[in-house]
PDB file of C-alpha atoms in Angstrom:
ATOM      1  CA  UNK A  24      11.715 -28.873  -7.125  1.00 63.00           C
ATOM      2  CA  UNK A  25      14.205 -26.671  -5.297  1.00 62.00           C
ATOM      3  CA  UNK A  26      14.994 -27.658  -1.711  1.00 66.00           C
ATOM      4  CA  UNK A  27      13.856 -25.081   0.859  1.00 67.00           C
ATOM      5  CA  UNK A  28      16.586 -23.092   2.601  1.00 59.00           C
ATOM      6  CA  UNK A  29      16.996 -23.249   6.320  1.00 68.00           C
ATOM      7  CA  UNK A  30      16.804 -19.849   8.010  1.00 67.00           C
ATOM      8  CA  UNK A  31      20.586 -19.732   8.279  1.00 71.00           C
ATOM      9  CA  UNK A  32      20.986 -20.395   4.516  1.00 75.00           C
ATOM     10  CA  UNK A  33      18.216 -18.167   3.194  1.00 81.00           C
ATOM     11  CA  UNK A  34      19.179 -14.737   1.943  1.00 73.00           C
ATOM     12  CA  UNK A  35      18.314 -11.927   4.333  1.00 80.00           C
ATOM     13  CA  UNK A  36      15.535  -9.710   3.007  1.00 78.00           C
ATOM     14  CA  UNK A  37      15.651  -6.172   4.407  1.00 81.00           C
ATOM     15  CA  UNK A  38      12.461  -4.352   3.339  1.00 84.00           C
ATOM     16  CA  UNK A  39       9.300  -4.839   1.355  1.00 86.00           C
ATOM     17  CA  UNK A  40       7.984  -1.797  -0.491  1.00 93.00           C
ATOM     18  CA  UNK A  41       4.868  -2.076  -2.639  1.00 92.00           C
ATOM     19  CA  UNK A  42       4.905  -0.456  -6.072  1.00 93.00           C
ATOM     20  CA  UNK A  43       1.247   0.191  -6.728  1.00 93.00           C
ATOM     21  CA  UNK A  44       0.369   0.399 -10.425  1.00 92.00           C
ATOM     22  CA  UNK A  45      -2.397   3.005 -11.102  1.00 92.00           C
ATOM     23  CA  UNK A  46      -3.799   5.007 -13.965  1.00 93.00           C
ATOM     24  CA  UNK A  47      -2.778   8.348 -12.382  1.00 96.00           C
ATOM     25  CA  UNK A  48      -0.353   9.003  -9.498  1.00 97.00           C
ATOM     26  CA  UNK A  49      -1.500  12.462  -8.363  1.00 98.00           C
ATOM     27  CA  UNK A  50      -4.943  11.483  -7.017  1.00 97.00           C
ATOM     28  CA  UNK A  51      -3.321   8.835  -4.784  1.00 96.00           C
ATOM     29  CA  UNK A  52      -0.823  11.091  -2.962  1.00 98.00           C
ATOM     30  CA  UNK A  53      -3.201  12.988  -0.623  1.00 97.00           C
ATOM     31  CA  UNK A  54      -4.444   9.669   0.813  1.00 96.00           C
ATOM     32  CA  UNK A  55      -1.035   9.178   2.401  1.00 97.00           C
ATOM     33  CA  UNK A  56       0.149  12.757   2.797  1.00 98.00           C
ATOM     34  CA  UNK A  57      -2.983  14.454   4.123  1.00 97.00           C
ATOM     35  CA  UNK A  58      -4.421  11.583   6.179  1.00 96.00           C
ATOM     36  CA  UNK A  59      -1.196   9.987   7.520  1.00 96.00           C
ATOM     37  CA  UNK A  60       1.558  12.607   7.282  1.00 98.00           C
ATOM     38  CA  UNK A  61       3.694  10.804   4.724  1.00 98.00           C
ATOM     39  CA  UNK A  62       6.413  12.725   2.932  1.00 98.00           C
ATOM     40  CA  UNK A  63       6.818  12.669  -0.792  1.00 98.00           C
ATOM     41  CA  UNK A  64      10.465  11.585  -1.244  1.00 97.00           C
ATOM     42  CA  UNK A  65      10.545  11.484  -5.027  1.00 96.00           C
ATOM     43  CA  UNK A  66       8.424  12.512  -7.985  1.00 97.00           C
ATOM     44  CA  UNK A  67       9.095  11.598 -11.588  1.00 95.00           C
ATOM     45  CA  UNK A  68       7.096  13.583 -14.149  1.00 96.00           C
ATOM     46  CA  UNK A  69       6.454  12.307 -17.628  1.00 93.00           C
ATOM     47  CA  UNK A  70       6.810  14.224 -20.888  1.00 93.00           C
ATOM     48  CA  UNK A  71       3.342  15.694 -20.380  1.00 94.00           C
ATOM     49  CA  UNK A  72       4.184  16.908 -16.851  1.00 95.00           C
ATOM     50  CA  UNK A  73       1.941  14.387 -15.099  1.00 96.00           C
ATOM     51  CA  UNK A  74       3.645  12.223 -12.512  1.00 97.00           C
ATOM     52  CA  UNK A  75       4.656   8.800 -13.725  1.00 96.00           C
ATOM     53  CA  UNK A  76       6.159   7.665 -10.418  1.00 95.00           C
ATOM     54  CA  UNK A  77       6.312   8.796  -6.762  1.00 97.00           C
ATOM     55  CA  UNK A  78       7.819   7.480  -3.513  1.00 97.00           C
ATOM     56  CA  UNK A  79       6.221   8.275  -0.167  1.00 98.00           C
ATOM     57  CA  UNK A  80       7.409   7.389   3.312  1.00 97.00           C
ATOM     58  CA  UNK A  81       6.913   7.794   7.028  1.00 97.00           C
ATOM     59  CA  UNK A  82       8.290   5.988  10.057  1.00 95.00           C
ATOM     60  CA  UNK A  83      10.021   3.243   8.058  1.00 93.00           C
ATOM     61  CA  UNK A  84       6.958   2.543   5.862  1.00 94.00           C
ATOM     62  CA  UNK A  85       7.444   3.234   2.148  1.00 96.00           C
ATOM     63  CA  UNK A  86       4.882   3.186  -0.686  1.00 95.00           C
ATOM     64  CA  UNK A  87       5.575   3.714  -4.360  1.00 96.00           C
ATOM     65  CA  UNK A  88       3.152   4.515  -7.154  1.00 95.00           C
ATOM     66  CA  UNK A  89       3.770   4.138 -10.830  1.00 94.00           C
ATOM     67  CA  UNK A  90       1.441   4.696 -13.756  1.00 94.00           C
ATOM     68  CA  UNK A  91       0.362   1.791 -15.885  1.00 91.00           C
ATOM     69  CA  UNK A  92       1.453   3.733 -18.990  1.00 92.00           C
ATOM     70  CA  UNK A  93       5.011   4.173 -17.637  1.00 92.00           C
ATOM     71  CA  UNK A  94       5.338   0.458 -16.769  1.00 89.00           C
ATOM     72  CA  UNK A  95       4.308  -0.371 -20.295  1.00 88.00           C
ATOM     73  CA  UNK A  96       6.680   2.241 -21.750  1.00 87.00           C
ATOM     74  CA  UNK A  97       9.548   0.840 -19.634  1.00 83.00           C
ATOM     75  CA  UNK A  98       8.709  -2.776 -20.542  1.00 82.00           C
ATOM     76  CA  UNK A  99       6.821  -2.960 -23.846  1.00 82.00           C
ATOM     77  CA  UNK A 100       4.632  -5.975 -24.131  1.00 79.00           C
ATOM     78  CA  UNK A 101       3.750  -6.132 -20.403  1.00 76.00           C
ATOM     79  CA  UNK A 102       0.256  -4.668 -20.716  1.00 79.00           C
ATOM     80  CA  UNK A 103      -1.421  -8.099 -20.516  1.00 77.00           C
ATOM     81  CA  UNK A 104       0.586  -8.968 -17.414  1.00 76.00           C
ATOM     82  CA  UNK A 105      -0.834  -5.956 -15.549  1.00 76.00           C
ATOM     83  CA  UNK A 106      -4.412  -7.132 -15.996  1.00 76.00           C
ATOM     84  CA  UNK A 107      -6.036  -9.322 -13.366  1.00 72.00           C
ATOM     85  CA  UNK A 108      -3.395  -8.832 -10.672  1.00 68.00           C
ATOM     86  CA  UNK A 109      -4.151  -7.145  -7.371  1.00 71.00           C
ATOM     87  CA  UNK A 110      -2.637  -6.810  -3.937  1.00 78.00           C
ATOM     88  CA  UNK A 111      -4.133  -5.503  -0.718  1.00 87.00           C
ATOM     89  CA  UNK A 112      -2.026  -3.611   1.801  1.00 92.00           C
ATOM     90  CA  UNK A 113      -2.229  -4.628   5.481  1.00 93.00           C
ATOM     91  CA  UNK A 114      -0.803  -2.125   7.960  1.00 95.00           C
ATOM     92  CA  UNK A 115      -0.592  -2.677  11.700  1.00 94.00           C
ATOM     93  CA  UNK A 116      -1.151   0.457  13.854  1.00 95.00           C
ATOM     94  CA  UNK A 117      -1.025   1.431  17.512  1.00 94.00           C
ATOM     95  CA  UNK A 118      -4.269   3.481  17.514  1.00 95.00           C
ATOM     96  CA  UNK A 119      -7.076   2.367  15.226  1.00 96.00           C
ATOM     97  CA  UNK A 120      -9.365   5.109  16.565  1.00 95.00           C
ATOM     98  CA  UNK A 121      -6.940   7.751  15.247  1.00 96.00           C
ATOM     99  CA  UNK A 122      -6.620   5.931  11.918  1.00 96.00           C
ATOM    100  CA  UNK A 123     -10.397   5.675  11.590  1.00 96.00           C
ATOM    101  CA  UNK A 124     -10.674   9.463  12.141  1.00 95.00           C
ATOM    102  CA  UNK A 125      -7.964  10.049   9.509  1.00 96.00           C
ATOM    103  CA  UNK A 126      -9.886   7.833   7.052  1.00 96.00           C
ATOM    104  CA  UNK A 127     -13.116   9.902   7.369  1.00 95.00           C
ATOM    105  CA  UNK A 128     -14.618  10.119   3.873  1.00 95.00           C
ATOM    106  CA  UNK A 129     -12.530   7.307   2.371  1.00 95.00           C
ATOM    107  CA  UNK A 130     -14.615   4.541   0.679  1.00 95.00           C
ATOM    108  CA  UNK A 131     -14.994   1.757   3.190  1.00 95.00           C
ATOM    109  CA  UNK A 132     -14.493  -1.778   1.815  1.00 93.00           C
ATOM    110  CA  UNK A 133     -15.092  -3.517   5.180  1.00 93.00           C
ATOM    111  CA  UNK A 134     -16.222  -1.564   8.260  1.00 96.00           C
ATOM    112  CA  UNK A 135     -14.350  -1.782  11.534  1.00 96.00           C
ATOM    113  CA  UNK A 136     -14.657  -5.284  12.971  1.00 95.00           C
ATOM    114  CA  UNK A 137     -13.082  -7.679  15.417  1.00 94.00           C
ATOM    115  CA  UNK A 138     -11.251 -10.695  13.969  1.00 91.00           C
ATOM    116  CA  UNK A 139     -10.966 -14.219  15.295  1.00 89.00           C
ATOM    117  CA  UNK A 140      -7.196 -13.689  15.617  1.00 87.00           C
ATOM    118  CA  UNK A 141      -7.555 -10.801  18.067  1.00 89.00           C
ATOM    119  CA  UNK A 142      -7.330  -7.591  16.105  1.00 92.00           C
ATOM    120  CA  UNK A 143      -9.650  -4.741  15.238  1.00 96.00           C
ATOM    121  CA  UNK A 144      -9.538  -3.875  11.559  1.00 96.00           C
ATOM    122  CA  UNK A 145     -10.955  -1.543   8.968  1.00 95.00           C
ATOM    123  CA  UNK A 146     -10.433  -1.712   5.168  1.00 95.00           C
ATOM    124  CA  UNK A 147     -10.770   1.150   2.762  1.00 95.00           C
ATOM    125  CA  UNK A 148     -10.149   1.814  -0.908  1.00 93.00           C
ATOM    126  CA  UNK A 149      -7.409   4.351  -1.713  1.00 94.00           C
ATOM    127  CA  UNK A 150      -7.838   6.631  -4.799  1.00 93.00           C
ATOM    128  CA  UNK A 151      -5.931   4.209  -7.041  1.00 90.00           C
ATOM    129  CA  UNK A 152      -8.610   1.597  -6.393  1.00 89.00           C
ATOM    130  CA  UNK A 153      -6.524  -0.624  -4.103  1.00 89.00           C
ATOM    131  CA  UNK A 154      -7.649  -1.979  -0.753  1.00 93.00           C
ATOM    132  CA  UNK A 155      -5.766  -0.856   2.346  1.00 95.00           C
ATOM    133  CA  UNK A 156      -6.418  -2.514   5.672  1.00 94.00           C
ATOM    134  CA  UNK A 157      -5.438  -1.147   9.064  1.00 96.00           C
ATOM    135  CA  UNK A 158      -5.241  -3.379  12.137  1.00 94.00           C
ATOM    136  CA  UNK A 159      -4.680  -2.843  15.816  1.00 95.00           C
ATOM    137  CA  UNK A 160      -3.638  -6.159  17.348  1.00 91.00           C
ATOM    138  CA  UNK A 161      -4.928  -7.388  20.710  1.00 86.00           C
ATOM    139  CA  UNK A 162      -7.983  -5.134  20.943  1.00 68.00           C
ATOM    140  CA  UNK A 163     -11.721  -5.320  21.236  1.00 57.00           C
ATOM    141  CA  UNK A 164     -13.837  -3.837  18.414  1.00 46.00           C
TER     142      UNK A 164
END
């Protein structure tokens, strides 16, 4: 087993950006653009004109989407690896009321609630089928 690094020895990581694998990119973009004002920084269309990949960002937060088909095309034999894996996004915010208004109509996974660790949270499903949680720390529900 590898020995753990001390904080002074460990490599410095600068940013974490999720690459969310979906069946289609286009339906996912309005969730971020229309509801939260994200910019689309890059779009990569496939041979059929449909997007295979997109990068969105706002205020230092970046989200990438890539189609399952393009991942498999880039790395043949990876189809089985894409099955059964999931990740939920957890985003801290300053104003959960404003976020909740922006989420109006989004499928709710877990309604707004107060946690034992002192945050108010709400979880929704974005159009790619992934869970996105928003939390305002140090608040009452």
